[in-house]
Each structure stands twice: as structure tokens, then as C-alpha cells.
Amino acid sequence: MAVQRVALIPQPGAEIAAVVAALLDGFDLVAVAANRIGEQLARKLSARARNRGAVLIAVGPWPGAELELTVARGRWSGLGTGHGHLTDHRVEVRARGRGAAARPRRAAFTLRGETPLTPPVFEHMFDTNTAATRRNP
């Protein structure tokens, strides 16, 4: 997903359902905080998403959701005894839903960023002890 093509509405106000409906008309992927929408509105928005061929991601419980993912457990790695840097996060994700997703499933994932969590070490062009110099003396 290209970040420059993401619309973020942090405070949609009292008309959150109208805002989500408008976003579903213009975007293929819409995320919404589910705790602010009632059951009847949630079902209507789900139907609108299906009708438009969009994906509606609810953060929190969503009545009538086709699929619900929850993180059951998580464990961070990388820290030593009181020092170090976080390197990855191991999580257990549980899935349940309707239709083909009716049978609950769980899977473990290790989440790592594509870039280091710490600033990279830059090699100076006159440093004779760099990795490049060791490869090509």
C-alpha cells in the first residue's frame, strides 16, 4: 500500500458513518475505529463495501464481519539485560469469521521492519577497516 495514497481522518466527528461511506466510494481500502459505530450502521457499511468492491478494515469488534483477526499474544525480542535494541515482534494471530472462514485458525508471525530499528552505521570513505575494504583489499 502506497502511504501517499492513504487518507487519514483522525476526528471524523458525529457523522462518522457518512465519512466512512464517502471513503468507501472513493478508496479500495478503508480502516475505521469500530468502537464508534453501532451494530445497524456497521452492517450497512459492510454491505456498501461489498457493493463497491472495497475492503473495510475495522479496528475492534464489527458485527457481521466476514473475517476477524485478533492478536492473541505478542513477545518482543532483541533487548539484552536492560539494554539493546528491539529487533522483532513475535505474535500469534487468531482468525475467525463466516462462510469459508467459519473454522477458527491461528498462526504465529514474526514482524520485522524493512529498515533497521536503529540508525545504520555509515562507512567513511577513508576508513580502511570497512566491510567493503575487507572484501576488496
PDB file of C-alpha atoms in Angstrom:
ATOM      1  CA  MET A   1       0.000   0.000   0.000  1.00  0.00           C
ATOM      2  CA  ALA A   2       1.460   3.356  -1.006  1.00  0.00           C
ATOM      3  CA  VAL A   3       1.427   5.642   2.024  1.00  0.00           C
ATOM      4  CA  GLN A   4       0.994   8.729  -0.152  1.00  0.00           C
ATOM      5  CA  ARG A   5      -2.389   7.311  -1.256  1.00  0.00           C
ATOM      6  CA  VAL A   6      -3.788   6.896   2.267  1.00  0.00           C
ATOM      7  CA  ALA A   7      -6.477   9.243   3.566  1.00  0.00           C
ATOM      8  CA  LEU A   8      -6.482   9.606   7.335  1.00  0.00           C
ATOM      9  CA  ILE A   9      -9.440  11.213   9.078  1.00  0.00           C
ATOM     10  CA  PRO A  10      -8.410  11.216  12.764  1.00  0.00           C
ATOM     11  CA  GLN A  11     -11.523  13.059  14.006  1.00  0.00           C
ATOM     12  CA  PRO A  12     -14.475  12.418  11.686  1.00  0.00           C
ATOM     13  CA  GLY A  13     -16.914  13.972  14.172  1.00  0.00           C
ATOM     14  CA  ALA A  14     -20.505  12.939  14.768  1.00  0.00           C
ATOM     15  CA  GLU A  15     -21.038  11.955  11.117  1.00  0.00           C
ATOM     16  CA  ILE A  16     -18.548   9.082  11.167  1.00  0.00           C
ATOM     17  CA  ALA A  17     -20.875   6.784   9.182  1.00  0.00           C
ATOM     18  CA  ALA A  18     -21.236   9.368   6.385  1.00  0.00           C
ATOM     19  CA  VAL A  19     -17.453   9.869   6.318  1.00  0.00           C
ATOM     20  CA  VAL A  20     -16.786   6.114   6.087  1.00  0.00           C
ATOM     21  CA  ALA A  21     -19.454   5.731   3.377  1.00  0.00           C
ATOM     22  CA  ALA A  22     -17.869   8.532   1.323  1.00  0.00           C
ATOM     23  CA  LEU A  23     -14.421   6.963   1.718  1.00  0.00           C
ATOM     24  CA  LEU A  24     -15.786   3.596   0.563  1.00  0.00           C
ATOM     25  CA  ASP A  25     -16.995   5.313  -2.605  1.00  0.00           C
ATOM     26  CA  GLY A  26     -13.515   6.629  -3.388  1.00  0.00           C
ATOM     27  CA  PHE A  27     -10.998   4.180  -1.908  1.00  0.00           C
ATOM     28  CA  ASP A  28     -10.400   0.453  -2.233  1.00  0.00           C
ATOM     29  CA  LEU A  29      -9.256   0.118   1.377  1.00  0.00           C
ATOM     30  CA  VAL A  30     -10.809   1.917   4.353  1.00  0.00           C
ATOM     31  CA  ALA A  31      -9.932   1.435   8.044  1.00  0.00           C
ATOM     32  CA  VAL A  32     -12.303   2.583  10.769  1.00  0.00           C
ATOM     33  CA  ALA A  33     -12.316   2.561  14.581  1.00  0.00           C
ATOM     34  CA  ALA A  34     -15.210   0.192  15.215  1.00  0.00           C
ATOM     35  CA  ASN A  35     -15.982   1.342  18.748  1.00  0.00           C
ATOM     36  CA  ARG A  36     -17.754   4.458  17.421  1.00  0.00           C
ATOM     37  CA  ILE A  37     -20.249   2.724  15.132  1.00  0.00           C
ATOM     38  CA  GLY A  38     -23.420   0.932  16.179  1.00  0.00           C
ATOM     39  CA  GLU A  39     -24.414  -2.539  15.005  1.00  0.00           C
ATOM     40  CA  GLN A  40     -27.006  -1.420  12.418  1.00  0.00           C
ATOM     41  CA  LEU A  41     -24.638   1.139  10.854  1.00  0.00           C
ATOM     42  CA  ALA A  42     -21.806  -1.401  10.823  1.00  0.00           C
ATOM     43  CA  ARG A  43     -23.916  -3.815   8.791  1.00  0.00           C
ATOM     44  CA  LYS A  44     -24.896  -1.081   6.319  1.00  0.00           C
ATOM     45  CA  LEU A  45     -21.273  -0.016   5.849  1.00  0.00           C
ATOM     46  CA  SER A  46     -20.221  -3.653   5.347  1.00  0.00           C
ATOM     47  CA  ALA A  47     -22.847  -4.022   2.642  1.00  0.00           C
ATOM     48  CA  ARG A  48     -21.662  -0.792   0.986  1.00  0.00           C
ATOM     49  CA  ALA A  49     -18.064  -2.049   0.999  1.00  0.00           C
ATOM     50  CA  ARG A  50     -19.123  -5.346  -0.638  1.00  0.00           C
ATOM     51  CA  ASN A  51     -21.199  -3.459  -3.209  1.00  0.00           C
ATOM     52  CA  ARG A  52     -18.285  -1.176  -4.115  1.00  0.00           C
ATOM     53  CA  GLY A  53     -15.696  -3.980  -4.120  1.00  0.00           C
ATOM     54  CA  ALA A  54     -13.805  -2.251  -1.309  1.00  0.00           C
ATOM     55  CA  VAL A  55     -12.135  -3.683   1.769  1.00  0.00           C
ATOM     56  CA  LEU A  56     -13.319  -2.359   5.116  1.00  0.00           C
ATOM     57  CA  ILE A  57     -10.908  -2.899   7.991  1.00  0.00           C
ATOM     58  CA  ALA A  58     -12.446  -2.456  11.401  1.00  0.00           C
ATOM     59  CA  VAL A  59     -10.184  -1.838  14.351  1.00  0.00           C
ATOM     60  CA  GLY A  60     -12.183  -3.561  17.065  1.00  0.00           C
ATOM     61  CA  PRO A  61     -15.260  -5.823  17.001  1.00  0.00           C
ATOM     62  CA  TRP A  62     -17.511  -5.384  13.965  1.00  0.00           C
ATOM     63  CA  PRO A  63     -20.965  -7.029  13.767  1.00  0.00           C
ATOM     64  CA  GLY A  64     -21.368  -9.112  10.624  1.00  0.00           C
ATOM     65  CA  ALA A  65     -17.667  -9.046   9.696  1.00  0.00           C
ATOM     66  CA  GLU A  66     -16.624 -11.641   7.134  1.00  0.00           C
ATOM     67  CA  LEU A  67     -13.314 -12.147   8.923  1.00  0.00           C
ATOM     68  CA  GLU A  68     -11.996 -11.015  12.299  1.00  0.00           C
ATOM     69  CA  LEU A  69      -8.289 -11.069  13.165  1.00  0.00           C
ATOM     70  CA  THR A  70      -7.040 -10.623  16.700  1.00  0.00           C
ATOM     71  CA  VAL A  71      -3.566 -10.700  18.187  1.00  0.00           C
ATOM     72  CA  ALA A  72      -3.687 -13.227  20.993  1.00  0.00           C
ATOM     73  CA  ARG A  73      -0.124 -12.936  22.244  1.00  0.00           C
ATOM     74  CA  GLY A  74       2.995 -10.975  21.485  1.00  0.00           C
ATOM     75  CA  ARG A  75       6.649 -11.114  22.517  1.00  0.00           C
ATOM     76  CA  TRP A  76       9.376  -8.609  21.685  1.00  0.00           C
ATOM     77  CA  SER A  77      12.970  -9.713  21.051  1.00  0.00           C
ATOM     78  CA  GLY A  78      16.318  -8.001  20.903  1.00  0.00           C
ATOM     79  CA  LEU A  79      16.789  -6.451  24.296  1.00  0.00           C
ATOM     80  CA  GLY A  80      19.629  -7.680  26.445  1.00  0.00           C
ATOM     81  CA  THR A  81      19.683  -7.348  30.211  1.00  0.00           C
ATOM     82  CA  GLY A  82      18.293  -3.821  30.397  1.00  0.00           C
ATOM     83  CA  HIS A  83      19.923  -2.620  27.185  1.00  0.00           C
ATOM     84  CA  GLY A  84      19.950  -3.191  23.427  1.00  0.00           C
ATOM     85  CA  HIS A  85      17.505  -2.585  20.595  1.00  0.00           C
ATOM     86  CA  LEU A  86      14.190  -4.184  19.689  1.00  0.00           C
ATOM     87  CA  THR A  87      14.655  -6.313  16.593  1.00  0.00           C
ATOM     88  CA  ASP A  88      11.370  -8.145  16.057  1.00  0.00           C
ATOM     89  CA  HIS A  89       7.942  -8.878  17.488  1.00  0.00           C
ATOM     90  CA  ARG A  90       6.562 -12.424  17.512  1.00  0.00           C
ATOM     91  CA  VAL A  91       2.755 -12.513  17.561  1.00  0.00           C
ATOM     92  CA  GLU A  92       0.044 -15.145  17.500  1.00  0.00           C
ATOM     93  CA  VAL A  93      -2.858 -14.098  15.292  1.00  0.00           C
ATOM     94  CA  ARG A  94      -6.248 -15.733  15.583  1.00  0.00           C
ATOM     95  CA  ALA A  95      -8.755 -15.651  12.726  1.00  0.00           C
ATOM     96  CA  ARG A  96     -12.447 -16.395  12.766  1.00  0.00           C
ATOM     97  CA  GLY A  97     -15.302 -15.439  10.539  1.00  0.00           C
ATOM     98  CA  ARG A  98     -18.231 -16.531   8.473  1.00  0.00           C
ATOM     99  CA  GLY A  99     -18.616 -18.793   5.462  1.00  0.00           C
ATOM    100  CA  ALA A 100     -15.273 -20.265   4.380  1.00  0.00           C
ATOM    101  CA  ALA A 101     -13.611 -18.640   7.409  1.00  0.00           C
ATOM    102  CA  ALA A 102     -16.014 -20.190   9.929  1.00  0.00           C
ATOM    103  CA  ARG A 103     -13.411 -22.584  11.339  1.00  0.00           C
ATOM    104  CA  PRO A 104     -11.184 -20.671  13.787  1.00  0.00           C
ATOM    105  CA  ARG A 105      -7.479 -20.709  12.945  1.00  0.00           C
ATOM    106  CA  ARG A 106      -4.307 -19.391  14.495  1.00  0.00           C
ATOM    107  CA  ALA A 107      -0.849 -18.695  13.157  1.00  0.00           C
ATOM    108  CA  ALA A 108       2.393 -17.265  14.542  1.00  0.00           C
ATOM    109  CA  PHE A 109       4.257 -14.481  12.733  1.00  0.00           C
ATOM    110  CA  THR A 110       7.479 -12.618  13.330  1.00  0.00           C
ATOM    111  CA  LEU A 111       7.112  -8.957  12.444  1.00  0.00           C
ATOM    112  CA  ARG A 112      10.259  -7.130  11.380  1.00  0.00           C
ATOM    113  CA  GLY A 113      10.643  -3.705   9.849  1.00  0.00           C
ATOM    114  CA  GLU A 114      12.184  -3.405   6.399  1.00  0.00           C
ATOM    115  CA  THR A 115      14.579  -0.818   7.755  1.00  0.00           C
ATOM    116  CA  PRO A 116      16.679  -1.260  10.873  1.00  0.00           C
ATOM    117  CA  LEU A 117      15.129  -0.131  14.133  1.00  0.00           C
ATOM    118  CA  THR A 118      18.415   1.650  14.894  1.00  0.00           C
ATOM    119  CA  PRO A 119      20.253   4.169  12.703  1.00  0.00           C
ATOM    120  CA  PRO A 120      22.520   2.487  10.147  1.00  0.00           C
ATOM    121  CA  VAL A 121      26.286   2.598  10.541  1.00  0.00           C
ATOM    122  CA  PHE A 122      27.774   4.761   7.799  1.00  0.00           C
ATOM    123  CA  GLU A 123      31.198   3.892   6.461  1.00  0.00           C
ATOM    124  CA  HIS A 124      33.606   6.768   5.947  1.00  0.00           C
ATOM    125  CA  MET A 125      35.286   6.831   2.529  1.00  0.00           C
ATOM    126  CA  PHE A 126      38.781   6.904   4.114  1.00  0.00           C
ATOM    127  CA  ASP A 127      38.116   4.211   6.711  1.00  0.00           C
ATOM    128  CA  THR A 128      40.376   1.248   5.872  1.00  0.00           C
ATOM    129  CA  ASN A 129      38.527  -1.109   8.202  1.00  0.00           C
ATOM    130  CA  THR A 130      35.155  -1.127   6.417  1.00  0.00           C
ATOM    131  CA  ALA A 131      33.292  -4.167   5.156  1.00  0.00           C
ATOM    132  CA  ALA A 132      33.918  -3.073   1.549  1.00  0.00           C
ATOM    133  CA  THR A 133      37.683  -2.806   2.148  1.00  0.00           C
ATOM    134  CA  ARG A 134      37.774  -6.222   3.801  1.00  0.00           C
ATOM    135  CA  ARG A 135      36.010  -7.755   0.779  1.00  0.00           C
ATOM    136  CA  ASN A 136      38.231  -5.983  -1.794  1.00  0.00           C
ATOM    137  CA  PRO A 137      41.677  -5.324  -0.258  1.00  0.00           C
TER     138      PRO A 137
END
